Amino acid sequence: KVRRDVQRFDLNKVTITNDPVGNKEKILILTPMARFYQEYWDNLVKLNYPHELITLGFILPKSKEGNAATTALQAQITKTQKGARPFRKVIIERQDFEPPLASQDESERHKLANQKDRRAAMSKARNSLLFTTLGPDTSWVLWLDADIVETPPTLIQDLASHNKDLIVPNCFQRYTDDSGKLAERAYDFNSWQDSNTAQELAATMGPEDLLLEGYEELPTYRTLMAYMELEDMNDVRAEVPLDGVGGTALLVKADVHRDGAMFPPFPFYHLIETEGFAKMARRLGWHATGLPNYKVYHYNE
Ligand code: GDP
Ligand code: MN
């Protein structure tokens, strides 16, 4: 007799393969969202991975901006879920703490002095979202920021086909240059390979100090995926090993998170948030890989 109050899951049967569509693997797309962008939603809906295998999870801050984003998000969810290709499930969470910064503007966000508090808060938001949504049948977790407005519709299959523990595309930003021409530039500097200089700097730091990337005040000489020059710049499948990763778009085997890898909201080996996550995953035996020529695009404020 089958008991309804007992559910059994054999984690060995939750496959995580390079053919997730063929094996009907369930994926959880997780997005911390401070602002709602229609371009993000339209791009998400265009993903051609079977929507019945996709669960969406959102966490939004308890703030005026967060309220507005929640309203806009809910309207789009209602529309999509009534349509021809609804997602398997959608989970919306409101954060139980206020964001540390009053302003979410790009210049304010990126000030060095604001990094520790801001990224600690981001870590907690990501962890809350992860620990409340990861299921025993989840094969993959795709972290996708709310301001990623352009990815190939095949994003999930493309990334999963590499069969890597953590895999991260190169996050760029489109802009109009001085002559009025459409151009693009690197956006995310959190995907990198470590350097001796950074290691030596870290050795001189106190336990609470962070070794952040992308700041003149902290020259790390790490090799940034954003600026890597490969022999063949057209090979979108080219892979590089990474020590730190950004989270704007990041595909993770769910086993990595199930093993306990999360986003440290404190300095962990002088790293925090997504970069700390890559380090923690590494300590658990998992490896991060970058795709320098496979680009996704961040909104331009
Ligand atoms: P940046 O692009 O690295 O400067 O980081 P963002 O400010 O864009 O933040 C990364 C992601 O987290 C985006 O999807 C934001 O919408 C979202 N976000 C930013 N701050 C908060 C917050 O306080 N709470 C939550 N839940 N999400 C946030
Ligand atoms: Mn962003």
mmCIF file of C-alpha atoms and ligand atoms in Angstrom, residues 109 145 147 187 298, ligand 2:
data_model
loop_
_atom_site.group_PDB
_atom_site.id
_atom_site.type_symbol
_atom_site.label_atom_id
_atom_site.label_comp_id
_atom_site.label_asym_id
_atom_site.label_seq_id
_atom_site.Cartn_x
_atom_site.Cartn_y
_atom_site.Cartn_z
ATOM 1 C CA ARG A 109 26.065 50.164 -6.479
ATOM 2 C CA ASP A 145 19.853 38.370 -13.053
ATOM 3 C CA ASP A 147 18.761 42.886 -15.843
ATOM 4 C CA TYR A 187 30.141 44.287 -17.999
ATOM 5 C CA HIS A 298 23.206 43.252 -19.376
HETATM 6 MN MN MN B 2 23.018 43.947 -12.848
#
